[in-house]
mmCIF file of N, CA and C in Angstrom:
data_model
loop_
_atom_site.group_PDB
_atom_site.id
_atom_site.type_symbol
_atom_site.label_atom_id
_atom_site.label_comp_id
_atom_site.label_asym_id
_atom_site.label_seq_id
_atom_site.Cartn_x
_atom_site.Cartn_y
_atom_site.Cartn_z
ATOM 1 N N MET A 396 -47.462 -1.175 -19.480
ATOM 2 C CA MET A 396 -46.368 -1.427 -19.726
ATOM 3 C C MET A 396 -45.271 -0.918 -18.889
ATOM 4 N N ALA A 397 -44.251 -1.908 -17.763
ATOM 5 C CA ALA A 397 -43.082 -1.172 -17.086
ATOM 6 C C ALA A 397 -42.225 -0.592 -17.803
ATOM 7 N N GLU A 398 -42.344 0.454 -17.362
ATOM 8 C CA GLU A 398 -40.658 1.789 -18.017
ATOM 9 C C GLU A 398 -39.440 0.867 -17.127
ATOM 10 N N GLU A 399 -38.424 0.771 -18.157
ATOM 11 C CA GLU A 399 -37.086 -0.028 -18.026
ATOM 12 C C GLU A 399 -36.145 0.959 -18.277
ATOM 13 N N GLN A 400 -35.132 0.001 -16.553
ATOM 14 C CA GLN A 400 -34.154 1.495 -15.988
ATOM 15 C C GLN A 400 -33.516 0.582 -16.362
ATOM 16 N N ASP A 401 -31.819 1.992 -16.820
ATOM 17 C CA ASP A 401 -30.523 1.273 -17.655
ATOM 18 C C ASP A 401 -29.925 0.886 -16.377
ATOM 19 N N THR A 402 -29.320 -0.240 -16.288
ATOM 20 C CA THR A 402 -29.264 -0.667 -15.019
ATOM 21 C C THR A 402 -27.435 -0.245 -14.663
ATOM 22 N N ALA A 403 -26.896 -0.077 -16.230
ATOM 23 C CA ALA A 403 -25.601 0.523 -16.602
ATOM 24 C C ALA A 403 -25.494 2.061 -15.728
ATOM 25 N N THR A 404 -26.613 3.222 -15.998
ATOM 26 C CA THR A 404 -26.077 4.329 -15.411
ATOM 27 C C THR A 404 -26.910 4.298 -14.251
ATOM 28 N N THR A 405 -28.359 3.705 -13.491
ATOM 29 C CA THR A 405 -29.545 3.836 -12.587
ATOM 30 C C THR A 405 -29.126 2.761 -11.568
ATOM 31 N N ALA A 406 -28.904 3.073 -10.415
ATOM 32 C CA ALA A 406 -28.877 2.020 -9.107
ATOM 33 C C ALA A 406 -30.003 2.404 -8.722
ATOM 34 N N SER A 407 -30.329 1.171 -7.449
ATOM 35 C CA SER A 407 -31.053 1.369 -6.408
ATOM 36 C C SER A 407 -30.302 1.537 -4.903
ATOM 37 N N GLY A 408 -30.305 2.774 -3.701
ATOM 38 C CA GLY A 408 -29.917 2.940 -2.791
ATOM 39 C C GLY A 408 -30.226 2.125 -1.441
ATOM 40 N N PRO A 409 -29.173 1.843 -0.067
ATOM 41 C CA PRO A 409 -30.346 1.204 0.241
ATOM 42 C C PRO A 409 -31.125 1.816 1.036
ATOM 43 N N GLU A 410 -31.455 2.648 0.214
ATOM 44 C CA GLU A 410 -33.692 2.961 1.098
ATOM 45 C C GLU A 410 -34.355 3.232 -0.150
ATOM 46 N N GLY A 411 -33.559 1.983 -1.082
ATOM 47 C CA GLY A 411 -34.698 2.352 -2.864
ATOM 48 C C GLY A 411 -34.842 3.750 -3.244
ATOM 49 N N ARG A 412 -33.778 4.468 -2.945
ATOM 50 C CA ARG A 412 -33.668 6.119 -4.230
ATOM 51 C C ARG A 412 -32.787 5.990 -4.750
ATOM 52 N N SER A 413 -33.006 6.572 -5.848
ATOM 53 C CA SER A 413 -32.391 6.046 -7.655
ATOM 54 C C SER A 413 -30.377 6.791 -7.260
ATOM 55 N N ILE A 414 -30.210 6.205 -7.217
ATOM 56 C CA ILE A 414 -28.443 6.919 -7.657
ATOM 57 C C ILE A 414 -28.341 7.182 -9.642
ATOM 58 N N ARG A 415 -28.198 7.881 -9.769
ATOM 59 C CA ARG A 415 -27.520 8.520 -11.300
ATOM 60 C C ARG A 415 -25.963 9.161 -11.636
ATOM 61 N N ASP A 416 -26.246 9.169 -10.396
ATOM 62 C CA ASP A 416 -24.479 9.906 -11.028
ATOM 63 C C ASP A 416 -23.316 9.986 -8.945
ATOM 64 N N TRP A 417 -22.164 10.532 -9.431
ATOM 65 C CA TRP A 417 -21.495 10.817 -8.519
ATOM 66 C C TRP A 417 -21.831 10.856 -6.980
ATOM 67 N N THR A 418 -22.746 12.301 -7.371
ATOM 68 C CA THR A 418 -23.179 12.939 -6.273
ATOM 69 C C THR A 418 -24.340 12.207 -5.656
ATOM 70 N N ASP A 419 -25.047 11.445 -6.340
ATOM 71 C CA ASP A 419 -26.078 10.969 -5.421
ATOM 72 C C ASP A 419 -25.249 9.522 -5.139
ATOM 73 N N LEU A 420 -24.296 9.403 -5.119
ATOM 74 C CA LEU A 420 -23.833 7.756 -4.215
ATOM 75 C C LEU A 420 -23.297 8.484 -3.254
ATOM 76 N N GLY A 421 -22.580 9.558 -3.569
ATOM 77 C CA GLY A 421 -21.948 10.067 -1.902
ATOM 78 C C GLY A 421 -22.952 10.570 -0.636
ATOM 79 N N LYS A 422 -24.330 11.143 -1.637
ATOM 80 C CA LYS A 422 -24.915 11.561 -0.677
ATOM 81 C C LYS A 422 -25.290 9.933 0.282
ATOM 82 N N GLU A 423 -25.985 9.247 -0.421
ATOM 83 C CA GLU A 423 -26.945 7.759 -0.161
ATOM 84 C C GLU A 423 -24.900 7.211 1.261
ATOM 85 N N MET A 424 -24.149 7.336 0.405
ATOM 86 C CA MET A 424 -23.011 6.698 1.378
ATOM 87 C C MET A 424 -23.040 7.743 2.450
ATOM 88 N N TRP A 425 -22.940 8.348 2.625
ATOM 89 C CA TRP A 425 -22.937 9.399 3.808
ATOM 90 C C TRP A 425 -24.475 9.049 4.748
ATOM 91 N N SER A 426 -25.747 9.368 3.808
ATOM 92 C CA SER A 426 -26.488 8.975 4.906
ATOM 93 C C SER A 426 -26.462 7.172 5.385
ATOM 94 N N TYR A 427 -26.323 6.795 5.082
ATOM 95 C CA TYR A 427 -25.970 5.400 5.227
ATOM 96 C C TYR A 427 -25.018 5.295 6.433
ATOM 97 N N LEU A 428 -23.996 6.048 5.970
ATOM 98 C CA LEU A 428 -22.706 5.636 6.997
ATOM 99 C C LEU A 428 -22.787 6.976 8.335
ATOM 100 N N THR A 429 -23.662 7.550 8.406
ATOM 101 C CA THR A 429 -23.874 8.778 9.503
ATOM 102 C C THR A 429 -24.871 7.877 10.492
ATOM 103 N N GLY A 430 -24.089 7.805 11.985
ATOM 104 C CA GLY A 430 -24.733 7.351 13.168
ATOM 105 C C GLY A 430 -23.800 5.712 13.589
ATOM 106 N N ARG A 431 -23.500 5.640 12.175
ATOM 107 C CA ARG A 431 -22.664 4.787 12.267
ATOM 108 C C ARG A 431 -21.400 4.720 13.264
ATOM 109 N N SER A 432 -20.921 6.017 13.317
ATOM 110 C CA SER A 432 -19.726 5.962 13.726
ATOM 111 C C SER A 432 -18.836 5.785 12.813
ATOM 112 N N ALA A 433 -18.960 6.227 11.871
ATOM 113 C CA ALA A 433 -17.730 5.865 10.184
ATOM 114 C C ALA A 433 -16.857 6.564 9.982
ATOM 115 N N VAL A 434 -15.696 5.951 9.848
ATOM 116 C CA VAL A 434 -14.579 6.988 9.291
ATOM 117 C C VAL A 434 -13.826 5.795 7.861
ATOM 118 N N ILE A 435 -13.447 6.613 7.546
ATOM 119 C CA ILE A 435 -13.030 6.348 5.805
ATOM 120 C C ILE A 435 -11.339 6.717 5.797
ATOM 121 N N ASP A 436 -10.364 5.751 5.150
ATOM 122 C CA ASP A 436 -9.533 6.210 5.109
ATOM 123 C C ASP A 436 -8.976 5.996 3.438
ATOM 124 N N TYR A 437 -8.525 7.404 2.849
ATOM 125 C CA TYR A 437 -7.876 7.369 1.390
ATOM 126 C C TYR A 437 -6.822 7.631 1.338
ATOM 127 N N SER A 438 -5.610 6.731 0.858
ATOM 128 C CA SER A 438 -4.100 7.436 0.845
ATOM 129 C C SER A 438 -4.675 7.067 -0.812
ATOM 130 N N PHE A 439 -3.488 8.916 -0.945
ATOM 131 C CA PHE A 439 -3.136 8.465 -2.338
ATOM 132 C C PHE A 439 -1.409 9.069 -2.241
ATOM 133 N N VAL A 440 -1.012 8.511 -3.590
ATOM 134 C CA VAL A 440 0.324 8.488 -3.725
ATOM 135 C C VAL A 440 0.603 8.972 -5.085
ATOM 136 N N ASP A 441 0.828 10.501 -4.963
ATOM 137 C CA ASP A 441 1.610 10.950 -6.701
ATOM 138 C C ASP A 441 0.090 10.718 -6.886
ATOM 139 N N MET A 442 -1.069 11.131 -6.733
ATOM 140 C CA MET A 442 -2.747 11.200 -7.275
ATOM 141 C C MET A 442 -2.303 12.678 -8.387
ATOM 142 N N THR A 443 -2.748 12.418 -9.651
ATOM 143 C CA THR A 443 -3.651 13.980 -10.486
ATOM 144 C C THR A 443 -5.024 13.464 -10.836
ATOM 145 N N VAL A 444 -5.960 14.216 -10.879
ATOM 146 C CA VAL A 444 -7.421 14.582 -11.295
ATOM 147 C C VAL A 444 -7.032 15.591 -11.777
ATOM 148 N N GLU A 445 -7.851 15.547 -12.961
ATOM 149 C CA GLU A 445 -8.231 16.715 -13.865
ATOM 150 C C GLU A 445 -9.696 16.608 -13.843
ATOM 151 N N VAL A 446 -10.320 17.961 -13.011
ATOM 152 C CA VAL A 446 -11.436 18.144 -12.690
ATOM 153 C C VAL A 446 -12.046 18.992 -13.496
ATOM 154 N N PRO A 447 -13.096 18.747 -14.270
ATOM 155 C CA PRO A 447 -13.805 19.839 -15.863
ATOM 156 C C PRO A 447 -14.389 21.106 -14.927
ATOM 157 N N ARG A 448 -14.155 22.091 -14.969
ATOM 158 C CA ARG A 448 -14.761 23.623 -14.371
ATOM 159 C C ARG A 448 -15.761 24.081 -15.361
ATOM 160 N N ASP A 449 -16.199 22.877 -16.114
ATOM 161 C CA ASP A 449 -17.651 23.182 -16.991
ATOM 162 C C ASP A 449 -18.265 21.621 -17.814
ATOM 163 N N ILE A 450 -19.198 22.017 -18.442
ATOM 164 C CA ILE A 450 -19.812 20.588 -19.045
ATOM 165 C C ILE A 450 -19.023 20.639 -20.575
ATOM 166 N N GLY A 451 -18.886 19.758 -20.535
ATOM 167 C CA GLY A 451 -18.514 19.161 -22.494
ATOM 168 C C GLY A 451 -17.090 19.310 -22.873
ATOM 169 N N PRO A 452 -16.235 18.235 -23.171
ATOM 170 C CA PRO A 452 -15.228 17.607 -23.547
ATOM 171 C C PRO A 452 -13.955 18.505 -24.221
ATOM 172 N N ASP A 453 -13.898 19.787 -23.868
ATOM 173 C CA ASP A 453 -13.425 20.387 -24.610
ATOM 174 C C ASP A 453 -13.166 22.035 -23.145
ATOM 175 N N ALA A 454 -13.940 21.342 -21.967
ATOM 176 C CA ALA A 454 -14.152 21.988 -21.073
ATOM 177 C C ALA A 454 -12.714 22.468 -20.165
ATOM 178 N N PRO A 455 -12.030 23.369 -19.906
ATOM 179 C CA PRO A 455 -10.907 23.833 -18.725
ATOM 180 C C PRO A 455 -10.902 23.240 -17.347
ATOM 181 N N ARG A 456 -10.432 22.005 -17.454
ATOM 182 C CA ARG A 456 -9.705 21.511 -16.062
ATOM 183 C C ARG A 456 -9.115 22.255 -15.080
ATOM 184 N N ALA A 457 -9.275 21.600 -13.624
ATOM 185 C CA ALA A 457 -8.949 22.095 -13.021
ATOM 186 C C ALA A 457 -7.627 21.144 -12.140
ATOM 187 N N THR A 458 -6.855 20.776 -12.139
ATOM 188 C CA THR A 458 -5.639 19.603 -12.176
ATOM 189 C C THR A 458 -5.410 19.371 -10.125
ATOM 190 N N TRP A 459 -5.526 18.670 -9.574
ATOM 191 C CA TRP A 459 -5.581 17.990 -8.592
ATOM 192 C C TRP A 459 -4.630 17.346 -7.937
ATOM 193 N N LYS A 460 -3.055 17.093 -6.981
ATOM 194 C CA LYS A 460 -2.652 16.336 -7.560
ATOM 195 C C LYS A 460 -2.944 16.593 -5.325
ATOM 196 N N LEU A 461 -2.750 14.716 -5.328
ATOM 197 C CA LEU A 461 -3.262 14.416 -3.767
ATOM 198 C C LEU A 461 -1.904 13.224 -3.789
ATOM 199 N N ASN A 462 -1.490 13.459 -2.633
ATOM 200 C CA ASN A 462 -0.432 12.854 -1.993
ATOM 201 C C ASN A 462 -0.156 12.782 -0.264
ATOM 202 N N GLY A 463 -1.036 11.571 -0.051
ATOM 203 C CA GLY A 463 -1.230 12.076 1.807
ATOM 204 C C GLY A 463 -2.409 10.870 1.964
ATOM 205 N N THR A 464 -3.639 11.080 2.913
ATOM 206 C CA THR A 464 -4.724 10.663 3.423
ATOM 207 C C THR A 464 -5.442 11.623 3.668
ATOM 208 N N LEU A 465 -6.751 10.937 3.106
ATOM 209 C CA LEU A 465 -8.276 12.496 3.057
ATOM 210 C C LEU A 465 -9.327 11.423 4.048
ATOM 211 N N ARG A 466 -8.994 11.650 5.341
ATOM 212 C CA ARG A 466 -10.375 10.417 6.576
ATOM 213 C C ARG A 466 -11.697 11.600 6.007
ATOM 214 N N VAL A 467 -12.673 10.924 6.308
ATOM 215 C CA VAL A 467 -13.704 11.754 5.967
ATOM 216 C C VAL A 467 -14.760 10.416 7.454
ATOM 217 N N THR A 468 -15.074 11.203 8.277
ATOM 218 C CA THR A 468 -15.443 11.044 9.598
ATOM 219 C C THR A 468 -17.099 10.937 9.276
ATOM 220 N N THR A 469 -18.126 9.991 9.981
ATOM 221 C CA THR A 469 -19.565 10.795 9.784
ATOM 222 C C THR A 469 -19.835 10.340 11.589
ATOM 223 N N SER A 470 -20.786 11.160 11.086
ATOM 224 C CA SER A 470 -21.337 11.621 13.040
ATOM 225 C C SER A 470 -22.841 11.922 12.685
ATOM 226 N N GLU A 471 -23.944 12.199 13.503
ATOM 227 C CA GLU A 471 -25.075 12.739 14.221
ATOM 228 C C GLU A 471 -24.972 14.586 13.697
ATOM 229 N N GLY A 472 -23.808 15.080 13.836
ATOM 230 C CA GLY A 472 -23.449 16.144 13.631
ATOM 231 C C GLY A 472 -23.050 16.632 12.554
ATOM 232 N N GLN A 473 -22.094 18.057 12.094
ATOM 233 C CA GLN A 473 -21.588 18.568 11.335
ATOM 234 C C GLN A 473 -20.754 17.906 10.415
ATOM 235 N N PRO A 474 -20.439 17.303 8.773
ATOM 236 C CA PRO A 474 -19.265 16.670 8.494
ATOM 237 C C PRO A 474 -17.992 16.625 8.741
ATOM 238 N N THR A 475 -17.521 16.460 9.185
ATOM 239 C CA THR A 475 -15.793 16.289 9.008
ATOM 240 C C THR A 475 -14.487 15.828 7.786
ATOM 241 N N VAL A 476 -13.957 16.154 7.373
ATOM 242 C CA VAL A 476 -13.131 16.021 6.190
ATOM 243 C C VAL A 476 -12.163 16.465 6.853
ATOM 244 N N THR A 477 -11.158 15.315 7.037
ATOM 245 C CA THR A 477 -9.376 16.317 7.731
ATOM 246 C C THR A 477 -8.525 15.805 6.213
ATOM 247 N N ASP A 478 -8.059 16.731 5.980
ATOM 248 C CA ASP A 478 -6.635 16.020 5.105
ATOM 249 C C ASP A 478 -5.271 16.386 5.875
ATOM 250 N N THR A 479 -4.997 15.245 5.610
ATOM 251 C CA THR A 479 -3.497 15.069 6.248
ATOM 252 C C THR A 479 -1.850 14.742 5.498
ATOM 253 N N PRO A 480 -1.241 15.521 5.590
ATOM 254 C CA PRO A 480 -0.513 15.605 4.641
ATOM 255 C C PRO A 480 0.618 14.589 4.413
ATOM 256 N N ARG A 481 1.623 14.042 3.755
ATOM 257 C CA ARG A 481 2.485 12.861 3.775
ATOM 258 C C ARG A 481 3.780 13.963 4.216
ATOM 259 N N SER A 482 4.387 13.178 4.856
ATOM 260 C CA SER A 482 6.230 13.971 5.469
ATOM 261 C C SER A 482 6.931 13.449 4.053
#
């Protein structure tokens, strides 16, 4: 009998690899875009993100405040991430 997958939590990437969480998705995107000279710009205006420092609902949170542009550029060499603050 074939084992069923939960499509809400598991997806297939471009190479047929399993994507289970944000880390897997990021790796798949980076792998797919590398060598294609891709540039992705994200613009944020007064965005606040609470990032858990540990697992569990009561875990302490680090607060990140984003206001500006984050540019991710892929290449065959080392990854480059540039943060451009707004004036």
